[in-house]
Coordinates of C-alpha atoms in Angstrom, one line a residue:
X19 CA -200.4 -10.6 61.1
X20 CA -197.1 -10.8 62.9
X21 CA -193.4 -9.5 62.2
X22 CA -191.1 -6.3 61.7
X23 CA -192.8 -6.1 58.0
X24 CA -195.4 -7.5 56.4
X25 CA -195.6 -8.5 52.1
X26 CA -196.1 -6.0 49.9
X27 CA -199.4 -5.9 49.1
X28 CA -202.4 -3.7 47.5
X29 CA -205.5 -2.6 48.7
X30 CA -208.2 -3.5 46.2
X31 CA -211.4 -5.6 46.0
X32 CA -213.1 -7.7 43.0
X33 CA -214.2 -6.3 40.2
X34 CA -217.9 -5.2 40.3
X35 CA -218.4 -6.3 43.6
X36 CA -216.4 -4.1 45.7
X37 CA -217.9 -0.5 46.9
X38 CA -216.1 2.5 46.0
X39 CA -213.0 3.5 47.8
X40 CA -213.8 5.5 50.8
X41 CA -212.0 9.2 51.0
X42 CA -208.4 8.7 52.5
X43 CA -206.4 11.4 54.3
X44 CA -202.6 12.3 52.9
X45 CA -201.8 15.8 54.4
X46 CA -199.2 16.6 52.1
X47 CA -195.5 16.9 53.6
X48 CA -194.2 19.7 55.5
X49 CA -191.0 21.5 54.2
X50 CA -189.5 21.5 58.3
X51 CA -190.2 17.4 58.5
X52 CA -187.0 15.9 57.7
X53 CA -186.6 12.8 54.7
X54 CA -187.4 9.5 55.9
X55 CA -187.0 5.8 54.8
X56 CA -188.9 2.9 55.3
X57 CA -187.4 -0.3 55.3
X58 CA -188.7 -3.9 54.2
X59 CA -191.2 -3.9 51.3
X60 CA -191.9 -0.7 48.2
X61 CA -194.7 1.4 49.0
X62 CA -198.4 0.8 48.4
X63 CA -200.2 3.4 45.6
X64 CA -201.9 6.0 47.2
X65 CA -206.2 5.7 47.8
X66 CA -208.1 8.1 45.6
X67 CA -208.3 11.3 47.3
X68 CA -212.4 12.6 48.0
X69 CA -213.5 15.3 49.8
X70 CA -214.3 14.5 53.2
X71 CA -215.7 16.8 56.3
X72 CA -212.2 18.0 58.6
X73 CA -212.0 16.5 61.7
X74 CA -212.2 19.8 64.7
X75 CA -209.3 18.1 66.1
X76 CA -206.7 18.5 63.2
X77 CA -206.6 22.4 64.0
X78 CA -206.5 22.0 67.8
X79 CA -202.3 21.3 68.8
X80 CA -202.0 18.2 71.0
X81 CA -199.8 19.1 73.6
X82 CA -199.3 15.9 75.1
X83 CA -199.9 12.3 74.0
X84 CA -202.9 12.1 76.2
X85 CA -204.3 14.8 74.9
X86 CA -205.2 13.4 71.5
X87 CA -208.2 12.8 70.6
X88 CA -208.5 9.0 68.0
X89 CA -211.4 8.9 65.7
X90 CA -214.9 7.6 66.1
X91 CA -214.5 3.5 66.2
X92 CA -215.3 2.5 63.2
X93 CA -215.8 -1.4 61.9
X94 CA -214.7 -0.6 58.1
X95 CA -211.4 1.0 59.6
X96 CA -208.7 -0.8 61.1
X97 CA -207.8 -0.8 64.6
X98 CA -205.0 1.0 66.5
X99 CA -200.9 -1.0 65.6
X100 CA -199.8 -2.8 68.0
X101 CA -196.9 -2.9 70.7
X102 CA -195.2 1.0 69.0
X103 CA -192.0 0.6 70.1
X104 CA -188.4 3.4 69.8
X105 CA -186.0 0.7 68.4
X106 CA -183.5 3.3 68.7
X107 CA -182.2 7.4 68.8
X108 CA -178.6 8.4 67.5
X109 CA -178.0 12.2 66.9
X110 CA -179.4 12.9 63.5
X111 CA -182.6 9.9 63.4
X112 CA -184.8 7.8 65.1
X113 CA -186.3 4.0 64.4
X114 CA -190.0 3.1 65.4
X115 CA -191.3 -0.4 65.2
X116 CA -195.1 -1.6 65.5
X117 CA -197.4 -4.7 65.0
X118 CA -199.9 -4.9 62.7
X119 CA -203.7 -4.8 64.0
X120 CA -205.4 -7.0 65.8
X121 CA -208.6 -5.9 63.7
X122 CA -208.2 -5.2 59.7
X123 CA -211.8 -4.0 59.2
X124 CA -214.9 -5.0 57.6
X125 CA -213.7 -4.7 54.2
X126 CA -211.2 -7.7 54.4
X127 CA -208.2 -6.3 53.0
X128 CA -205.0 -6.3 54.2
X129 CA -204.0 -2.4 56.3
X130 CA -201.2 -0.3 55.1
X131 CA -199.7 2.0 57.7
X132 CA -198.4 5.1 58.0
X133 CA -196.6 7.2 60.8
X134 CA -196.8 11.2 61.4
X135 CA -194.2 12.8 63.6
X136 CA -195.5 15.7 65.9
X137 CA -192.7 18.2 67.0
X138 CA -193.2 19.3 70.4
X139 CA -194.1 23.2 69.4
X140 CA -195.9 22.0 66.3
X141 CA -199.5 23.1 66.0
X142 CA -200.4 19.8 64.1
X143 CA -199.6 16.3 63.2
X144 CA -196.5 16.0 60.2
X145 CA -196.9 13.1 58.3
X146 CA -193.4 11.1 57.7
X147 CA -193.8 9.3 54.6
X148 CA -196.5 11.0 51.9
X149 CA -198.0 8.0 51.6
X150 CA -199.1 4.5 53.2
X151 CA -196.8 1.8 53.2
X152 CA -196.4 -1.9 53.9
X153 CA -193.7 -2.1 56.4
X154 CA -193.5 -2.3 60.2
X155 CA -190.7 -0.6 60.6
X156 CA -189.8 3.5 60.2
X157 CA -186.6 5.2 60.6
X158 CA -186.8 9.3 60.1
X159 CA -183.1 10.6 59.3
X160 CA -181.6 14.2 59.5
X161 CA -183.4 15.2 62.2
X162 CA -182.0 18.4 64.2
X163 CA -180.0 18.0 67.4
X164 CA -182.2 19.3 70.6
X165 CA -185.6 18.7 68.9
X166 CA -188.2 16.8 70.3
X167 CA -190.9 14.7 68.5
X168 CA -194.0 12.8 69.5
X169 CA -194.7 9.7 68.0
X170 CA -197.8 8.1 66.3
X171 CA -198.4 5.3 63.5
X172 CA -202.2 5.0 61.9
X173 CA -202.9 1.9 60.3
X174 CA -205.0 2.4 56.8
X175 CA -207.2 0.3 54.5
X176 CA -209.7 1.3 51.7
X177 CA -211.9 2.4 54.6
X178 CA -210.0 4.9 55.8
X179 CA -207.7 5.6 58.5
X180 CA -207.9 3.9 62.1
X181 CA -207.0 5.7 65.2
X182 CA -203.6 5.3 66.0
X183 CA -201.2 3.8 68.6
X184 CA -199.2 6.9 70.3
X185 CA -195.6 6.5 72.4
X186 CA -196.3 7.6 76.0
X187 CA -193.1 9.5 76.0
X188 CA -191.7 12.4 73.5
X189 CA -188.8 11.8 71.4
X190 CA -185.5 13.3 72.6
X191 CA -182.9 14.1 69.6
X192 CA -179.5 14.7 71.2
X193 CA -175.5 13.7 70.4
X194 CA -174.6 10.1 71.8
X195 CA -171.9 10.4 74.1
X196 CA -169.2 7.9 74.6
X197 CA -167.1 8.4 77.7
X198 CA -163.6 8.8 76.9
X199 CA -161.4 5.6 77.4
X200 CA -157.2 5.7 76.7
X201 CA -155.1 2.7 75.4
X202 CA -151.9 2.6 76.5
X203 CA -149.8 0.5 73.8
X204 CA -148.0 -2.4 75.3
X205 CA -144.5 -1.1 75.1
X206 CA -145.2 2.0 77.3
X207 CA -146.7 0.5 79.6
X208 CA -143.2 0.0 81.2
X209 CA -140.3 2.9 81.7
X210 CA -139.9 3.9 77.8
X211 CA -136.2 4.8 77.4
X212 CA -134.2 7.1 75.5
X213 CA -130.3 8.0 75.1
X214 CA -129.7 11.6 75.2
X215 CA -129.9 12.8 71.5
X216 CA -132.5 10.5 70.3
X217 CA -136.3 11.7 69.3
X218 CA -139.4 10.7 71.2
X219 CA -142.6 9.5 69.5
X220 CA -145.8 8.6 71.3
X221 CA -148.8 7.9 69.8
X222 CA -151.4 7.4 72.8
X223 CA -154.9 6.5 71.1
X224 CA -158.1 7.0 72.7
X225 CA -161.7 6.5 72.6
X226 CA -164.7 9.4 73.3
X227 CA -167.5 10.6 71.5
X228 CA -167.8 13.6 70.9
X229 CA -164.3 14.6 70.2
X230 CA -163.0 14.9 74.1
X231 CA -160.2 17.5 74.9
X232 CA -156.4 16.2 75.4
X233 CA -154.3 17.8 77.3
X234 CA -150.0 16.8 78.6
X235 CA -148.6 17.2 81.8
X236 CA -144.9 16.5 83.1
X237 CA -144.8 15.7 86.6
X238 CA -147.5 17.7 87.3
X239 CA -146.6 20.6 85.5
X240 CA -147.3 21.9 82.3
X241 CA -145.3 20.6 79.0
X242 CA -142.5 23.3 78.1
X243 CA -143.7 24.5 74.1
X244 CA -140.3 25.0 73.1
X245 CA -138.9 21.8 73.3
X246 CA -141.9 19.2 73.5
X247 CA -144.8 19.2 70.3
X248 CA -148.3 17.8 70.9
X249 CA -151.1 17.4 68.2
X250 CA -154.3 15.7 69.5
X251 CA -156.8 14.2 66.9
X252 CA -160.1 12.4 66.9
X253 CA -158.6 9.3 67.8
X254 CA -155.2 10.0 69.5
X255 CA -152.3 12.0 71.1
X256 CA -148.8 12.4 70.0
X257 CA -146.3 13.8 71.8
X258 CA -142.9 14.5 69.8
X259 CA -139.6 15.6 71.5
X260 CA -137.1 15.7 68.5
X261 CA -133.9 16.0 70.5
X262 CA -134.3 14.0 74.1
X263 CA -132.4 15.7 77.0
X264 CA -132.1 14.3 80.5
X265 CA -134.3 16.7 81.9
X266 CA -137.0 15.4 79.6
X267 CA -137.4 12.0 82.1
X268 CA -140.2 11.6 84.6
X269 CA -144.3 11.0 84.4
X270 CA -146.0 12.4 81.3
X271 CA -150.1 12.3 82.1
X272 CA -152.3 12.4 79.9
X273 CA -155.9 13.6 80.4
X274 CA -159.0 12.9 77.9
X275 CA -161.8 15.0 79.0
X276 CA -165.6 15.0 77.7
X277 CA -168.7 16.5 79.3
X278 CA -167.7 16.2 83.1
X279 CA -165.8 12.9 82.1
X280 CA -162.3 12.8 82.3
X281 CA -159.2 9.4 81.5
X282 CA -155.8 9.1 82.5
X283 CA -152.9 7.5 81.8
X284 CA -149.1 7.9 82.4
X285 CA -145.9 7.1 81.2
X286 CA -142.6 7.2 82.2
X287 CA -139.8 8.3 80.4
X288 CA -136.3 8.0 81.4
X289 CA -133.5 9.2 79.3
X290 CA -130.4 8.1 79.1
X291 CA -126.6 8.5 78.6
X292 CA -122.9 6.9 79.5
X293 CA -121.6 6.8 82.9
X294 CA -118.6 8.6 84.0
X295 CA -115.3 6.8 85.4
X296 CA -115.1 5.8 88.6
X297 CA -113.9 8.3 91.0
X298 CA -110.9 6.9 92.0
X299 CA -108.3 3.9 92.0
X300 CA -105.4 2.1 93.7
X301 CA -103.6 -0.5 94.4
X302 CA -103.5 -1.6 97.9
X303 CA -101.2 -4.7 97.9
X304 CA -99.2 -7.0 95.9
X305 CA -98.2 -10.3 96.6
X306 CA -96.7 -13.3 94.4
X307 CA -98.6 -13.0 91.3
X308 CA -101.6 -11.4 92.5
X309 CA -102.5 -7.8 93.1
X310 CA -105.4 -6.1 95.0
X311 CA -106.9 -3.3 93.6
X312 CA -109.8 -1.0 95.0
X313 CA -112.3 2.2 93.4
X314 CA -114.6 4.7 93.9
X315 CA -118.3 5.0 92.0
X316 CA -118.6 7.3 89.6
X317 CA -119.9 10.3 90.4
X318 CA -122.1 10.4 87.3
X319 CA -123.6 7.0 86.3
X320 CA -126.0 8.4 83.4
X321 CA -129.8 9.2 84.8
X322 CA -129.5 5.4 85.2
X323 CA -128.2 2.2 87.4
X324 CA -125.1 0.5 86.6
X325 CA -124.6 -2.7 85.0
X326 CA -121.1 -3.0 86.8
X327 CA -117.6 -2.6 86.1
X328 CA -114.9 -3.7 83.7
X329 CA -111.3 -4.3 85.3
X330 CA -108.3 -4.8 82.7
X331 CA -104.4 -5.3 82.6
X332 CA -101.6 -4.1 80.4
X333 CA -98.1 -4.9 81.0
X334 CA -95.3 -2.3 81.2
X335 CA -93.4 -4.4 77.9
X336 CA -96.5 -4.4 75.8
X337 CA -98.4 -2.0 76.6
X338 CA -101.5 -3.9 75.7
X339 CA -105.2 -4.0 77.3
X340 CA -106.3 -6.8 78.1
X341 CA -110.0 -7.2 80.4
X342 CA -110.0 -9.0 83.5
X343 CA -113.7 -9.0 84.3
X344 CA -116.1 -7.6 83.1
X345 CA -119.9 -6.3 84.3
X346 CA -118.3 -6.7 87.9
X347 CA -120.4 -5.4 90.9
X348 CA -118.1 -4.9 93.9
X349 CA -115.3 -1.8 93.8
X350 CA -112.7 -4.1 95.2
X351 CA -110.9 -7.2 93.6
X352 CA -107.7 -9.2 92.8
X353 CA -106.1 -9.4 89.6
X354 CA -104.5 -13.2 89.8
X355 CA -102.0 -15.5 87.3
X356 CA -99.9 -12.4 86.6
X357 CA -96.4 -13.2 84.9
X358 CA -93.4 -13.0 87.4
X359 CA -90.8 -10.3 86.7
X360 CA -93.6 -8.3 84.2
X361 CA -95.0 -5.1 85.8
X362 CA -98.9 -4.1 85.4
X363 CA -101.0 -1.3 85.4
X364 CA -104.9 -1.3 85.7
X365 CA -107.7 0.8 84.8
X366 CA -111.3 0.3 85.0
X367 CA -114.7 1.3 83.0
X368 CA -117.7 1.8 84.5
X369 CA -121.2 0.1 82.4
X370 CA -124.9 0.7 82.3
X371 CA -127.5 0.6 79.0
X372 CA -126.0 2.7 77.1
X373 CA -121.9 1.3 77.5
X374 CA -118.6 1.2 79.1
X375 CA -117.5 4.8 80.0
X376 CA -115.8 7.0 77.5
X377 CA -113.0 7.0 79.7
X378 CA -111.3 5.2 82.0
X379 CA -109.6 5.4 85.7
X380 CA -105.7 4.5 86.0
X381 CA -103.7 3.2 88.4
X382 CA -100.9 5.8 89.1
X383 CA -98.2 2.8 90.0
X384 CA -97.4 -0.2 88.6
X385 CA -97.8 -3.6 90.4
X386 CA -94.4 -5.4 90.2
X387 CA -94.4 -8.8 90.2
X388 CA -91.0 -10.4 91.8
X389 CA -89.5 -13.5 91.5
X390 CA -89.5 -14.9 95.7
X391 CA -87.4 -17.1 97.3
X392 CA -88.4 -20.1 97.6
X393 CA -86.5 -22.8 100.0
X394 CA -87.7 -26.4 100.3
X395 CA -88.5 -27.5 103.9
X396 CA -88.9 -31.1 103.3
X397 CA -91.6 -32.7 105.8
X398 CA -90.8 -35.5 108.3
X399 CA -92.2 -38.9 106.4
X400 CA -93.1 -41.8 108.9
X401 CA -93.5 -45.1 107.3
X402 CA -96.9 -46.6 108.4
X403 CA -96.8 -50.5 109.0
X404 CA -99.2 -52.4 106.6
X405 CA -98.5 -56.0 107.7
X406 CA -101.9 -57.7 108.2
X407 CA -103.0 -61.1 109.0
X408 CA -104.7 -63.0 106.4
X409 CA -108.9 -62.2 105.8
X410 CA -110.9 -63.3 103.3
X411 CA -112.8 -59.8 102.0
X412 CA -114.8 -62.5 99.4
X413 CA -115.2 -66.2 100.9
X414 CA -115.7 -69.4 98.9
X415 CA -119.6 -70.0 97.3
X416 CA -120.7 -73.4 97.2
X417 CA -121.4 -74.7 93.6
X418 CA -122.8 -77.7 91.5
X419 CA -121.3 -78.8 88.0
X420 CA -121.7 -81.1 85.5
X421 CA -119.7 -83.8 84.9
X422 CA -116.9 -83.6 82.2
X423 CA -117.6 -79.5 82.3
X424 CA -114.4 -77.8 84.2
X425 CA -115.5 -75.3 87.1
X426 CA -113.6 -72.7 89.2
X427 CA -113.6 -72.0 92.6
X428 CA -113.0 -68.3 93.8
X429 CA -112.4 -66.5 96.8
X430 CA -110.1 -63.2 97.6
X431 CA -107.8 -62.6 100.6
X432 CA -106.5 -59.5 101.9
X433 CA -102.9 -60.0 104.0
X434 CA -99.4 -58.1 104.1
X435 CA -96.9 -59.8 103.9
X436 CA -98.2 -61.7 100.7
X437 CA -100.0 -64.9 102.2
X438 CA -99.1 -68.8 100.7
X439 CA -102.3 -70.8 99.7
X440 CA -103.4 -73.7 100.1
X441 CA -106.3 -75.8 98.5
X442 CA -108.0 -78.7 100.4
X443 CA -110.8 -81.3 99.9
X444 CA -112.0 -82.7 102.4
X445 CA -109.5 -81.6 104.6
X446 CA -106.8 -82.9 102.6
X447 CA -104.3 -81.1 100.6
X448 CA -104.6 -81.6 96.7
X449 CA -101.4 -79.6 96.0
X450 CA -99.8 -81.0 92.8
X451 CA -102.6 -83.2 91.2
X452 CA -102.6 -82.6 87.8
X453 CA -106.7 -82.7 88.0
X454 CA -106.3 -78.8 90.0
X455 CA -105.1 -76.0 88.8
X456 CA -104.6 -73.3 91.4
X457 CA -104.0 -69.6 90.9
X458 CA -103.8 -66.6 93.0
X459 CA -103.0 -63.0 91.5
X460 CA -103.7 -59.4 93.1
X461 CA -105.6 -61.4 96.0
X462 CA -107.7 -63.4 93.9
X463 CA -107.3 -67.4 94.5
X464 CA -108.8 -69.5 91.7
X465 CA -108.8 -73.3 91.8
X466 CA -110.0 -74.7 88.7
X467 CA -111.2 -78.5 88.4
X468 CA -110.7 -79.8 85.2
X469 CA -113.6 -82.3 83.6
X470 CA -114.7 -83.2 87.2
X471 CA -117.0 -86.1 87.8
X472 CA -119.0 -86.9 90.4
X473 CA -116.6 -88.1 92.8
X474 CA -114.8 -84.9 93.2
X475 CA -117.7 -83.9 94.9
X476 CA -117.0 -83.0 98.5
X477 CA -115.5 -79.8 100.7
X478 CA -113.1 -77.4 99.4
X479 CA -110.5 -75.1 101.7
X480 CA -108.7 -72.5 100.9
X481 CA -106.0 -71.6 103.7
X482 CA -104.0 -68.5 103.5
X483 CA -100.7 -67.8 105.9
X484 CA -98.9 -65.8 106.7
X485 CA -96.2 -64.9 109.5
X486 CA -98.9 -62.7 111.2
X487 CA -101.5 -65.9 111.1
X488 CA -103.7 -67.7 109.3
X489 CA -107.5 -67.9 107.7
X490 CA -109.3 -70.4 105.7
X491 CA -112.7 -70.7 103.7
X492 CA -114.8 -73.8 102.7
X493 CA -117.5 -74.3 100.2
X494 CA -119.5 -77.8 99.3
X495 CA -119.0 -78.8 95.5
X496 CA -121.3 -81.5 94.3
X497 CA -121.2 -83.0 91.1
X498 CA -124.1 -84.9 89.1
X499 CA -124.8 -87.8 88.0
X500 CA -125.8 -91.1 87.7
X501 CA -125.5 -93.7 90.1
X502 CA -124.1 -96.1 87.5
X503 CA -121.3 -93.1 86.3
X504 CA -120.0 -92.4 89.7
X505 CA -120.0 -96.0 90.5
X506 CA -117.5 -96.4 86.9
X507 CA -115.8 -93.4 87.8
X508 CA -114.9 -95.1 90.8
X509 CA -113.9 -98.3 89.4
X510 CA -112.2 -96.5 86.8
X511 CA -110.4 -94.5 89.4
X512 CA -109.1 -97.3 91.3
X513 CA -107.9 -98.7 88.2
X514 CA -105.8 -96.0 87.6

C-alpha cells in the first residue's frame, strides 16, 4: 500500500469463518483537543468495543517522543505507518502525512489509521479523530497560537492497534510572518508634481504579515497633523494633502515595520506655481529695422526651472501684441523685419510647467525705426575678355550604318568669337552637296548623311576657326554591304 490515501474500505472477515473481533481502543475525545478533518475517503465504522486490561503506560505522561513506550509486537496487529511526515504549520492548524504499513497483520485485512495529538503539558495521549479512518492524510484546525503538540499515528485492524510511528520533533503553533515589502506605483516612482492649490493623493500599498506598523516622514522630520492626513490599512498607506502649498515639496518616506523588520520607500513631491516677470528690461540699440533688446531672470521662477521666455512687439499705431519668440532660453536678442517709420515697444513673459507669467516686463522707450539715407555708390565694372580659340569639349565617335538608313555625325566646339565649320571626307571639303546636311547651334555641329551607301564610307573632319585659331576632329564612318551593291553604287555613281 502506497499513496497520500488509501480506498475506503471495511474491516471485516467471511462469514462463519472469521474469529471474533478483538477489543479496539477509542479513548473518547477531549473537550481542549481542537476539531479536525481528514481528507480523502469517509471514515471506517468503529470496531466493537470489549473490555480489555489498561496498558500501565496510558497513565504515565510521555514527556518526550523517546520516551514512549509502543506495545508488545504483535503478528495479528499491524505494524508502525510509514515515513510520518509535517506537510505543513500555519497559525491556527497543522497537516501530517504517513504511509501505510509495511506489515497489515495476520488477519489479512486492510489497516485503518488513526492519529492522537499529545500537547506538550498533557498528562496523556488525545486522540484527533474519535474514530479510525482510511486516509493518509490529517489536518487538525483551530489550534491555539503558542501551543505545542507531539505527534503520533497508530495504524488499526480488527486485531487491534499497532504501535505507532512518532515525529522526532514537537509541533510548534505560532503566527506566519511575512516580512513587509512596499510597492511603489509606477507614476511616483519619478518627482510627482502638483500646482499650488491642487490636492495630493497617494496610495502606497504594501505587503507584511501580520499587520506591520506605517509610519510618514518629510525630509526627515515628522508630517505636520494639521495640514497632511494619513490612514494606514492592512494593505496600504494614503497620504492626503487637500490644499498643496510650496512648502509641502521634498522626500516623503515611508516606513513599514514588523517584528524587527522594517521597508522603505520615498517619493518626491514638488509643487508648483507660475514664474514671476523678469526682473528687468531694455533696449540697448537700434539700427535699420532691427532692435536689440536685453533682461534680467525673474527673481521668482515658481519652486521650478524655466521653460524659457516669450519676447513680443506692439507698434505705437496699433497697439497690438504680437510674439516674437517664444520658449526662448538666452535674456538677450534682436527683434528683426520691423516696419520703417513705425515705433515699437516690447515686453516679455517668463514660462515653466505651469505657464507664461501673469505679468509681463516693459520696455520703458520705444524703438523708432527711421527711414536712412541711402546713396548709390556704383562699383567699378571691368569687362573680362572671353575670346577663345576653337576646342572641341565633345570630339567626333566613329560609327557604322546601314545602307539607305540616314546617320548623323556630332561633335561640340567651345570658341569666342563664334567659330565657321567645316565638314570634310577624306580630307576633302563636302560643303554644298545636297547628300550632307550640316548644322551647328549653341556649339553643337551635326552633319547628317542622307540614305548613305557604302561608298560614303571613309574619314570625316570637322574644322572650326576662328580669328584666334583653328581645331579639327575626325572619325571613321563605314558603311555595309555587299560587294555587288557598292560595286552598283559605284557604277551608278559614275553614271550620274
Amino acid at each position: 500500500m502506497t499513496g497520500k490515501a488509501t480506498p475506503e474500505a471495511s474491516v471485516s472477515t467471511s462469514e462463519g469463518t472469521a474469529p471474533e473481533p478483538a477489543k479496539v481502543p477509542t479513548p473518547e475525545p477531549s473537550g481542549q483537543v481542537a476539531a479536525s478533518e481528514s481528507t480523502g475517503q469517509e471514515q471506517a465504522p468503529e470496531p466493537q468495543k470489549q473490555p480489555q486490561a489498561q496498558d500501565p503506560a496510558a497513565h504515565e505522561a510521555p514527556a518526550t517522543p523517546a520516551t514512549i513506550k509502543p506495545e508488545a509486537p504483535s503478528e495479528d496487529v499491524p505494524s508502525a505507518p510509514l515515513q510520518l511526515t509535517l506537510e505543513d504549520v500555519s497559525h491556527s492548524s497543522l497537516t501530517v502525512s504517513w504511509e501505510p504499513p509495511e506489515n497489515l497483520g495476520s488477519w489479512g485485512s486492510r489497516a485503518m489509521c488513526w492519529s492522537s495529538v499529545e500537547r506538550e503539558s498533557a498528562s496523556e495521549w488525545v486522540p484527533v479523530n474519535p474514530r479510525p479512518v482510511m486516509v493518509t492524510q490529517q489536518t487538525v484546525r483551530n489550534l491555539a497560537l503558542g501551543d505545542k503538540f507531539f505527534l503520533r499515528v497508530t495504524a488499526v485492524n480488527s486485531a487491534g492497534a499497532g504501535p505507532p510511528a512518532v515525529l522526532d520533533q514537537p509541533v510548534h503553533i505560532q503566527e506566519i510572518t511575512e516580512a513587509p515589502k512596499i510597492r511603489v506605483p509606477r507614476h511616483l516612482r519619478q518627482t510627482y508634481i502638483r500646482q499650488v492649490g491642487e490636492s495630493v493623493n497617494l496610495q502606497i500599498p504594501f505587503q507584511g504579515k501580520p499587520k506591520p506598523q506605517a509610519s510618514w516622514t518629510h525630509n526627515g522630520h515628522a508630517l505636520d497633523s494639521q495640514r497632511v492626513n494619513v490612514r494606514s490599512g492592512d494593505q496600504d498607506s494614503i497620504l492626503f494633502i487637500r490644499s498643496a502649498q510650496r512648502s509641502d515639496s521634498g522626500r516623503y518616506e515611508l516606513t513599514v515595520r514588523l517584528e524587527g523588520l522594517e521597508a522603505k520607500a520615498a517619493i518626491d513631491i514638488l509643487v508648483i506655481e507660475k514664474p514671476g516677470p523678469p526682473s528687468s528690461i531694455k533696449l540697448l540699440d537700434v539700427w535699420g529695422c532691427n532692435a536689440a533688446l536685453e533682461w534680467m531672470p525673474p527673481q521668482d521662477t515658481g519652486n521650478t526651472e524655466l521653460l524659457g521666455y516669450t519676447v513680443q512687439k506692439a507698434d505705437k499705431k496699433t497697439g497690438q501684441w504680437f510674439t516674437v519668440l517664444e520658449r526662448y532660453h538666452p535674456t538677450t536678442c534682436t527683434v528683426s523685419d520691423l516696419i520703417i517709420g513705425n515705433s515699437y515697444s516690447f515686453r516679455v513673459f517668463s514660462e515653466n510647467l505651469c505657464g507664461l507669467s501673469d505679468l509681463a516686463t516693459t520696455t520703458k522707450e520705444l524703438a523708432h525705426i527711421h527711414k536712412a539715407a541711402i546713396t548709390a555708390k556704383p562699383r567699378e565694372f571691368t569687362e573680362r575678355d572671353f575670346s577663345e580659340a576653337p576646342s572641341f569639349t565633345q570630339p567626333l565617335a566613329d560609327r557604322t550604318s546601314t545602307p539607305g538608313y540616314s546617320t548623323q555625325l556630332f561633335c561640340s566646339v567651345r570658341a569666342s568669337p563664334k567659330p565657321k565649320i567645316i565638314w570634310m571626307k577624306n580630307k576633302m571639303s563636302i560643303q554644298g552637296d545636297p547628300k550632307y546636311r550640316a548644322v551647328s547651334e549653341q556649339g553643337v555641329c551635326t552633319l547628317e548623311i542622307r540614305k548613305p551607301s557604302p561608298f560614303d564610307s571613309g574619314v570625316y573632319t570637322c574644322k572650326a576657326i576662328n580669328v584666334l585659331g583653328e581645331a579639327s576632329v575626325d572619325c571613321r564612318l563605314e558603311v555595309k554591304g555587299g560587294s555587288q551593291k557598292v560595286a552598283l553604287s559605284t557604277l551608278l555613281w559614275w553614271t550620274d
